[in-house]
């Protein structure tokens, strides 16, 4: 510990320690900016904190245990870790954050999602219960608004829920060169791989992607590669029972492996259903595909159409034939598809990059933890 450097801690009970926004972007950037950074997060074997102080807590066995026992473990570890600032990343940590503030810490609450809208789309909640839980999250917004020293939000849409004077938009844009793999093959020579990266559910288009792949396969020998977890696990079990041979579930992959997969793919897919929490969301993968030079096939939401522009094709995510037609358009014209990918890469360099967002984060921390 360097006593001359302001000490800050990032707290999460729900995210793994290698989470892209929390660790790779925020913690790493703050450490590079001169802060003494501690990450308090569930234990993951083999995690390399790269010079950031990592304080692991036991990972709970289920969601309810995480929200109660897991949150308390994170809080208690934070109590024993003296810091000037605590930065929370999960709703269940907010009550404990209030206590930490009473103990003299500066409190930042990071809101990754529009919680009331997100609750209304949660598949594991009974429809009759969702409005009640959504009302509870709106009350949680009120607590955050009154108690936090600063509120960091991932999108402009989320910022509308909080007082503008203490709300800071730090968007989840990619680190410019991170996913540009050195093995990048000429686009027209790449295998006919379609790629999805991230957690996948029915509402994120799993069934439609598989159906569209089958339609495209009538003309091109494509392969759909899915990187990340499928939730719930029972959905993956069901899908695998009738899985076509050209659909491949690759599970979790590290960032280097993701970059390599992007460098050998033809199309990046983001086909979320038009749920309330999706319409104004800004998924990481939208911008990460662009940063790797991949043309997109994405849901036709007004906001996403503005982002995608001439860097890909949008379509109705509920219609496999329309998805297939968008993919076929890119596969039939590889020169135009490659040009779309290059335009996306240029947009990330000029606009949609973490380096610009990090400037906002550093300014906020300099104000809350001077020195």
Short mmCIF file of C-alpha atoms in Angstrom, two decimals:
data_model
loop_
_atom_site.label_atom_id
_atom_site.label_comp_id
_atom_site.label_asym_id
_atom_site.label_seq_id
_atom_site.Cartn_x
_atom_site.Cartn_y
_atom_site.Cartn_z
CA UNK A 1 0.00 0.00 0.00
CA UNK A 2 1.26 3.45 -0.92
CA UNK A 3 -0.04 5.98 1.67
CA UNK A 4 0.44 8.85 -0.79
CA UNK A 5 -2.10 7.38 -3.23
CA UNK A 6 -5.84 7.79 -2.54
CA UNK A 7 -7.38 4.40 -1.74
CA UNK A 8 -10.58 3.34 -3.47
CA UNK A 9 -12.51 0.07 -3.55
CA UNK A 10 -14.86 -1.45 -6.12
CA UNK A 11 -17.46 -3.80 -4.63
CA UNK A 12 -19.50 -6.51 -6.34
CA UNK A 13 -21.36 -9.54 -5.08
CA UNK A 14 -22.88 -10.52 -8.44
CA UNK A 15 -20.11 -10.05 -11.00
CA UNK A 16 -16.95 -12.12 -11.37
CA UNK A 17 -13.70 -10.30 -10.58
CA UNK A 18 -12.68 -10.30 -14.26
CA UNK A 19 -15.85 -8.42 -15.29
CA UNK A 20 -14.99 -6.20 -18.25
CA UNK A 21 -16.57 -2.96 -16.99
CA UNK A 22 -15.53 -3.32 -13.35
CA UNK A 23 -12.04 -4.77 -13.56
CA UNK A 24 -10.64 -4.40 -17.05
CA UNK A 25 -11.90 -0.87 -17.61
CA UNK A 26 -12.57 0.90 -14.31
CA UNK A 27 -10.17 -0.71 -11.83
CA UNK A 28 -7.30 -0.98 -14.29
CA UNK A 29 -7.79 2.58 -15.53
CA UNK A 30 -7.95 4.04 -12.02
CA UNK A 31 -4.81 2.15 -10.99
CA UNK A 32 -3.02 3.48 -14.08
CA UNK A 33 -4.26 6.95 -13.12
CA UNK A 34 -2.52 6.86 -9.73
CA UNK A 35 -5.18 5.45 -7.40
CA UNK A 36 -4.60 2.60 -4.96
CA UNK A 37 -7.41 0.24 -6.06
CA UNK A 38 -8.96 -2.67 -4.20
CA UNK A 39 -11.43 -5.04 -5.85
CA UNK A 40 -13.79 -6.92 -3.52
CA UNK A 41 -15.55 -9.63 -5.52
CA UNK A 42 -16.50 -13.34 -5.45
CA UNK A 43 -13.59 -15.75 -5.45
CA UNK A 44 -12.49 -17.08 -8.84
CA UNK A 45 -9.61 -19.55 -8.99
CA UNK A 46 -6.67 -18.38 -11.06
CA UNK A 47 -7.81 -14.77 -11.42
CA UNK A 48 -4.87 -12.44 -12.12
CA UNK A 49 -5.53 -9.00 -10.58
CA UNK A 50 -2.55 -7.44 -12.41
CA UNK A 51 -1.33 -5.30 -9.56
CA UNK A 52 -4.78 -4.40 -8.20
CA UNK A 53 -5.44 -5.53 -4.63
CA UNK A 54 -7.96 -8.39 -4.86
CA UNK A 55 -10.03 -9.24 -1.77
CA UNK A 56 -12.07 -12.35 -2.65
CA UNK A 57 -15.21 -13.42 -0.82
CA UNK A 58 -16.86 -16.83 -0.89
CA UNK A 59 -19.27 -17.16 -3.79
CA UNK A 60 -22.86 -17.98 -2.66
CA UNK A 61 -24.56 -21.09 -4.04
CA UNK A 62 -27.67 -19.40 -5.48
CA UNK A 63 -29.24 -16.03 -6.32
CA UNK A 64 -31.02 -15.52 -2.98
CA UNK A 65 -27.89 -16.36 -1.00
CA UNK A 66 -25.93 -13.93 -3.16
CA UNK A 67 -28.35 -11.08 -2.47
CA UNK A 68 -28.27 -11.65 1.29
CA UNK A 69 -25.19 -13.50 2.49
CA UNK A 70 -23.00 -12.57 -0.46
CA UNK A 71 -23.76 -8.87 -0.13
CA UNK A 72 -22.99 -8.96 3.60
CA UNK A 73 -19.66 -10.69 2.99
CA UNK A 74 -18.67 -8.00 0.51
CA UNK A 75 -19.76 -5.28 2.95
CA UNK A 76 -17.84 -6.78 5.86
CA UNK A 77 -14.69 -7.09 3.78
CA UNK A 78 -15.12 -3.43 2.79
CA UNK A 79 -15.44 -2.43 6.46
CA UNK A 80 -12.07 -4.06 7.13
CA UNK A 81 -10.48 -2.42 4.07
CA UNK A 82 -9.94 1.29 4.79
CA UNK A 83 -10.57 3.35 1.66
CA UNK A 84 -11.57 6.91 0.84
CA UNK A 85 -14.15 5.87 -1.77
CA UNK A 86 -16.36 2.79 -2.22
CA UNK A 87 -17.85 2.15 -5.66
CA UNK A 88 -20.81 -0.28 -5.67
CA UNK A 89 -21.90 -2.31 -8.70
CA UNK A 90 -24.96 -4.27 -7.51
CA UNK A 91 -28.40 -3.20 -6.21
CA UNK A 92 -28.22 -5.47 -3.14
CA UNK A 93 -25.11 -3.61 -1.96
CA UNK A 94 -26.85 -0.21 -1.76
CA UNK A 95 -28.12 -0.54 1.87
CA UNK A 96 -24.62 -1.58 2.94
CA UNK A 97 -23.22 1.33 0.96
CA UNK A 98 -25.31 3.70 3.06
CA UNK A 99 -23.71 2.20 6.19
CA UNK A 100 -20.25 2.59 4.69
CA UNK A 101 -21.03 6.23 4.00
CA UNK A 102 -22.03 6.70 7.64
CA UNK A 103 -18.63 5.23 8.50
CA UNK A 104 -16.97 8.04 6.57
CA UNK A 105 -16.51 6.67 3.03
CA UNK A 106 -17.43 8.57 -0.10
CA UNK A 107 -20.10 6.55 -1.92
CA UNK A 108 -20.37 5.96 -5.68
CA UNK A 109 -23.19 3.76 -6.98
CA UNK A 110 -22.73 2.34 -10.48
CA UNK A 111 -26.03 1.55 -12.22
CA UNK A 112 -25.41 -0.82 -15.13
CA UNK A 113 -29.05 -1.37 -16.12
CA UNK A 114 -32.42 0.37 -15.97
CA UNK A 115 -33.53 -1.71 -12.99
CA UNK A 116 -37.34 -1.22 -13.11
CA UNK A 117 -37.41 -2.09 -16.82
CA UNK A 118 -35.00 -4.97 -16.32
CA UNK A 119 -37.21 -6.50 -13.62
CA UNK A 120 -40.21 -6.45 -15.96
CA UNK A 121 -38.27 -8.71 -18.34
CA UNK A 122 -36.85 -11.18 -15.79
CA UNK A 123 -37.83 -14.66 -16.93
CA UNK A 124 -37.34 -16.21 -13.49
CA UNK A 125 -39.87 -13.83 -11.86
CA UNK A 126 -43.58 -14.63 -12.02
CA UNK A 127 -45.39 -11.97 -14.11
CA UNK A 128 -47.64 -11.09 -11.15
CA UNK A 129 -44.60 -10.34 -8.98
CA UNK A 130 -42.68 -8.21 -11.47
CA UNK A 131 -44.61 -4.91 -10.90
CA UNK A 132 -44.03 -5.22 -7.14
CA UNK A 133 -40.30 -5.81 -7.57
CA UNK A 134 -40.14 -2.98 -10.12
CA UNK A 135 -41.71 -0.62 -7.57
CA UNK A 136 -39.10 -1.72 -5.03
CA UNK A 137 -36.30 -0.90 -7.47
CA UNK A 138 -37.79 2.55 -8.05
CA UNK A 139 -37.65 3.07 -4.28
CA UNK A 140 -34.03 1.90 -4.40
CA UNK A 141 -33.41 4.60 -7.03
CA UNK A 142 -34.70 7.14 -4.51
CA UNK A 143 -32.28 5.87 -1.84
CA UNK A 144 -29.41 6.08 -4.31
CA UNK A 145 -30.40 9.59 -5.38
CA UNK A 146 -30.38 10.90 -1.81
CA UNK A 147 -27.40 9.06 -0.34
CA UNK A 148 -24.77 8.58 -3.04
CA UNK A 149 -22.05 11.18 -3.46
CA UNK A 150 -22.05 10.31 -7.15
CA UNK A 151 -24.08 8.04 -9.44
CA UNK A 152 -22.31 6.50 -12.41
CA UNK A 153 -24.59 5.16 -15.15
CA UNK A 154 -23.80 3.07 -18.22
CA UNK A 155 -26.14 4.81 -20.69
CA UNK A 156 -27.87 8.17 -21.21
CA UNK A 157 -31.24 6.41 -20.88
CA UNK A 158 -30.42 5.24 -17.34
CA UNK A 159 -29.28 8.75 -16.41
CA UNK A 160 -32.87 9.98 -16.78
CA UNK A 161 -33.75 8.11 -13.55
CA UNK A 162 -31.38 10.13 -11.35
CA UNK A 163 -30.69 13.76 -10.39
CA UNK A 164 -28.49 15.38 -13.06
CA UNK A 165 -26.29 17.21 -10.56
CA UNK A 166 -24.71 14.03 -9.22
CA UNK A 167 -25.12 11.67 -12.19
CA UNK A 168 -22.21 10.86 -14.50
CA UNK A 169 -22.54 8.88 -17.73
CA UNK A 170 -19.58 6.51 -18.18
CA UNK A 171 -20.50 4.33 -21.12
CA UNK A 172 -19.36 0.77 -21.68
CA UNK A 173 -17.40 1.41 -24.85
CA UNK A 174 -14.49 -0.88 -25.76
CA UNK A 175 -10.80 -0.28 -25.19
CA UNK A 176 -9.84 0.75 -28.71
CA UNK A 177 -7.27 -1.86 -29.72
CA UNK A 178 -8.05 -4.65 -27.23
CA UNK A 179 -10.05 -6.90 -29.57
CA UNK A 180 -8.04 -6.31 -32.72
CA UNK A 181 -6.27 -9.68 -32.85
CA UNK A 182 -2.84 -9.93 -34.52
CA UNK A 183 -3.97 -13.03 -36.47
CA UNK A 184 -6.56 -10.95 -38.33
CA UNK A 185 -7.14 -12.78 -41.63
CA UNK A 186 -8.25 -11.10 -44.86
CA UNK A 187 -12.00 -10.82 -44.55
CA UNK A 188 -12.85 -12.74 -47.74
CA UNK A 189 -10.59 -15.62 -46.65
CA UNK A 190 -12.23 -16.11 -43.27
CA UNK A 191 -14.36 -19.16 -42.52
CA UNK A 192 -18.12 -18.57 -42.71
CA UNK A 193 -18.52 -18.14 -38.97
CA UNK A 194 -21.32 -16.20 -37.30
CA UNK A 195 -20.44 -15.04 -33.78
CA UNK A 196 -22.31 -14.18 -30.61
CA UNK A 197 -20.39 -13.14 -27.47
CA UNK A 198 -22.02 -12.71 -24.06
CA UNK A 199 -24.64 -14.17 -21.75
CA UNK A 200 -27.45 -15.65 -23.82
CA UNK A 201 -31.12 -16.15 -22.93
CA UNK A 202 -34.31 -16.69 -24.88
CA UNK A 203 -34.92 -12.93 -24.73
CA UNK A 204 -31.48 -12.32 -26.22
CA UNK A 205 -32.41 -14.29 -29.31
CA UNK A 206 -30.99 -17.79 -28.80
CA UNK A 207 -33.75 -19.66 -30.63
CA UNK A 208 -33.98 -17.12 -33.46
CA UNK A 209 -30.21 -17.21 -34.06
CA UNK A 210 -30.25 -21.00 -34.35
CA UNK A 211 -33.27 -20.92 -36.66
CA UNK A 212 -31.73 -18.21 -38.84
CA UNK A 213 -28.47 -20.17 -39.06
CA UNK A 214 -30.39 -23.16 -40.41
CA UNK A 215 -31.93 -20.96 -43.10
CA UNK A 216 -28.58 -19.45 -44.10
CA UNK A 217 -27.05 -22.94 -44.24
CA UNK A 218 -29.24 -23.72 -47.25
CA UNK A 219 -26.97 -21.42 -49.29
CA UNK A 220 -23.69 -21.16 -47.32
CA UNK A 221 -21.95 -23.72 -45.04
CA UNK A 222 -22.03 -21.40 -42.03
CA UNK A 223 -21.21 -22.13 -38.41
CA UNK A 224 -22.76 -20.28 -35.46
CA UNK A 225 -20.29 -19.86 -32.59
CA UNK A 226 -21.71 -18.85 -29.20
CA UNK A 227 -19.27 -17.60 -26.56
CA UNK A 228 -20.56 -17.22 -23.00
CA UNK A 229 -23.04 -18.76 -20.63
CA UNK A 230 -26.64 -19.67 -21.41
CA UNK A 231 -29.21 -18.80 -18.75
CA UNK A 232 -30.93 -20.69 -17.31
CA UNK A 233 -28.81 -23.83 -17.59
CA UNK A 234 -31.97 -25.83 -18.31
CA UNK A 235 -32.38 -23.87 -21.56
CA UNK A 236 -28.96 -25.01 -22.75
CA UNK A 237 -29.81 -28.62 -21.87
CA UNK A 238 -33.04 -28.36 -23.86
CA UNK A 239 -31.37 -26.73 -26.88
CA UNK A 240 -28.51 -29.22 -26.98
CA UNK A 241 -30.95 -32.13 -27.26
CA UNK A 242 -31.75 -31.10 -30.85
CA UNK A 243 -28.71 -28.99 -31.65
CA UNK A 244 -27.63 -28.82 -35.33
CA UNK A 245 -24.00 -29.73 -36.01
CA UNK A 246 -23.23 -26.21 -37.26
CA UNK A 247 -24.03 -24.55 -33.91
CA UNK A 248 -21.19 -24.56 -31.40
CA UNK A 249 -21.41 -23.53 -27.74
CA UNK A 250 -17.88 -22.52 -26.70
CA UNK A 251 -18.61 -21.51 -23.10
CA UNK A 252 -16.51 -18.86 -21.37
CA UNK A 253 -13.43 -17.59 -23.21
CA UNK A 254 -10.83 -15.07 -22.08
CA UNK A 255 -10.40 -11.76 -23.86
CA UNK A 256 -7.50 -12.94 -26.02
CA UNK A 257 -9.54 -15.91 -27.21
CA UNK A 258 -12.54 -13.66 -27.91
CA UNK A 259 -10.31 -11.40 -30.01
CA UNK A 260 -9.10 -14.41 -32.00
CA UNK A 261 -12.66 -15.58 -32.62
CA UNK A 262 -13.68 -12.13 -33.79
CA UNK A 263 -10.71 -12.05 -36.14
CA UNK A 264 -11.89 -15.27 -37.82
CA UNK A 265 -15.63 -14.50 -38.01
CA UNK A 266 -17.70 -12.96 -40.80
CA UNK A 267 -20.63 -11.48 -38.85
CA UNK A 268 -21.31 -10.36 -35.26
CA UNK A 269 -24.86 -10.99 -34.00
CA UNK A 270 -26.83 -8.91 -31.45
CA UNK A 271 -30.49 -9.95 -31.69
CA UNK A 272 -32.13 -8.98 -28.42
CA UNK A 273 -35.91 -9.12 -28.28
CA UNK A 274 -37.79 -5.80 -27.99
CA UNK A 275 -38.12 -5.97 -24.20
CA UNK A 276 -38.41 -2.67 -22.26
CA UNK A 277 -34.86 -2.98 -20.91
CA UNK A 278 -33.40 -3.70 -24.34
CA UNK A 279 -34.79 -0.85 -26.44
CA UNK A 280 -32.40 1.79 -25.07
CA UNK A 281 -29.65 -0.55 -23.90
CA UNK A 282 -26.13 -0.33 -25.30
CA UNK A 283 -24.74 -3.88 -25.16
CA UNK A 284 -20.95 -4.19 -24.98
CA UNK A 285 -20.95 -6.57 -27.91
CA UNK A 286 -22.37 -3.96 -30.31
CA UNK A 287 -19.27 -1.84 -29.89
CA UNK A 288 -16.83 -4.70 -29.39
CA UNK A 289 -17.74 -6.23 -32.75
CA UNK A 290 -17.24 -2.81 -34.30
CA UNK A 291 -13.86 -2.40 -32.61
CA UNK A 292 -12.76 -5.72 -34.14
CA UNK A 293 -13.92 -4.71 -37.61
CA UNK A 294 -16.88 -7.12 -37.71
CA UNK A 295 -20.03 -6.10 -39.62
CA UNK A 296 -23.16 -6.39 -37.49
CA UNK A 297 -26.56 -7.96 -37.75
CA UNK A 298 -28.55 -6.31 -34.97
CA UNK A 299 -32.08 -5.76 -33.73
CA UNK A 300 -33.96 -2.94 -35.42
CA UNK A 301 -34.39 -0.64 -32.45
CA UNK A 302 -34.27 3.15 -33.08
CA UNK A 303 -31.20 3.68 -30.88
CA UNK A 304 -29.37 0.68 -32.33
CA UNK A 305 -30.07 1.84 -35.87
CA UNK A 306 -28.28 5.10 -35.04
CA UNK A 307 -25.30 3.22 -33.61
CA UNK A 308 -25.07 0.59 -36.36
CA UNK A 309 -25.65 3.04 -39.20
CA UNK A 310 -23.72 1.84 -42.25
CA UNK A 311 -21.62 -0.59 -40.17
CA UNK A 312 -24.07 -3.46 -40.49
CA UNK A 313 -27.68 -4.48 -41.09
CA UNK A 314 -30.65 -4.24 -38.70
CA UNK A 315 -33.67 -6.54 -38.76
CA UNK A 316 -36.66 -7.74 -36.77
CA UNK A 317 -35.10 -9.99 -34.10
CA UNK A 318 -38.28 -12.06 -33.78
CA UNK A 319 -38.26 -13.18 -37.42
CA UNK A 320 -35.62 -15.83 -38.28
CA UNK A 321 -36.15 -15.35 -42.02
CA UNK A 322 -35.45 -11.63 -41.77
CA UNK A 323 -32.34 -12.34 -39.67
CA UNK A 324 -31.21 -14.89 -42.26
CA UNK A 325 -31.76 -12.38 -45.09
CA UNK A 326 -29.57 -9.83 -43.28
CA UNK A 327 -26.80 -12.40 -42.80
CA UNK A 328 -27.07 -13.51 -46.42
CA UNK A 329 -26.71 -9.93 -47.59
CA UNK A 330 -23.31 -9.76 -45.87
CA UNK A 331 -22.15 -13.19 -47.00
CA UNK A 332 -23.10 -12.57 -50.64
CA UNK A 333 -21.16 -9.29 -50.78
CA UNK A 334 -17.94 -9.74 -48.76
CA UNK A 335 -16.45 -6.50 -50.09
CA UNK A 336 -19.34 -4.44 -48.74
CA UNK A 337 -19.35 -6.46 -45.51
CA UNK A 338 -15.64 -5.75 -45.03
CA UNK A 339 -16.24 -2.05 -45.70
CA UNK A 340 -18.98 -2.03 -43.05
CA UNK A 341 -16.55 -3.57 -40.56
CA UNK A 342 -13.90 -0.96 -41.32
CA UNK A 343 -16.42 1.85 -40.83
CA UNK A 344 -17.36 0.37 -37.46
CA UNK A 345 -13.70 0.22 -36.44
CA UNK A 346 -13.26 3.87 -37.44
CA UNK A 347 -16.33 4.87 -35.39
CA UNK A 348 -14.86 3.19 -32.31
CA UNK A 349 -11.56 5.02 -32.78
CA UNK A 350 -13.28 8.41 -33.03
CA UNK A 351 -16.37 8.09 -30.82
CA UNK A 352 -17.25 4.80 -29.13
CA UNK A 353 -14.09 4.15 -27.10
CA UNK A 354 -13.25 3.62 -23.45
CA UNK A 355 -10.41 6.13 -23.50
CA UNK A 356 -12.89 9.02 -23.74
CA UNK A 357 -15.10 7.53 -21.00
CA UNK A 358 -12.09 7.01 -18.74
CA UNK A 359 -11.44 10.74 -18.81
CA UNK A 360 -14.85 11.29 -17.19
CA UNK A 361 -14.17 8.58 -14.58
CA UNK A 362 -10.78 10.02 -13.66
CA UNK A 363 -12.26 13.52 -13.27
CA UNK A 364 -14.98 12.21 -10.95
CA UNK A 365 -12.49 10.35 -8.77
CA UNK A 366 -10.12 13.31 -8.63
CA UNK A 367 -13.01 15.28 -7.17
CA UNK A 368 -14.10 12.66 -4.61
CA UNK A 369 -10.64 11.42 -3.62
CA UNK A 370 -8.20 14.28 -4.23
CA UNK A 371 -4.49 13.71 -3.90
#
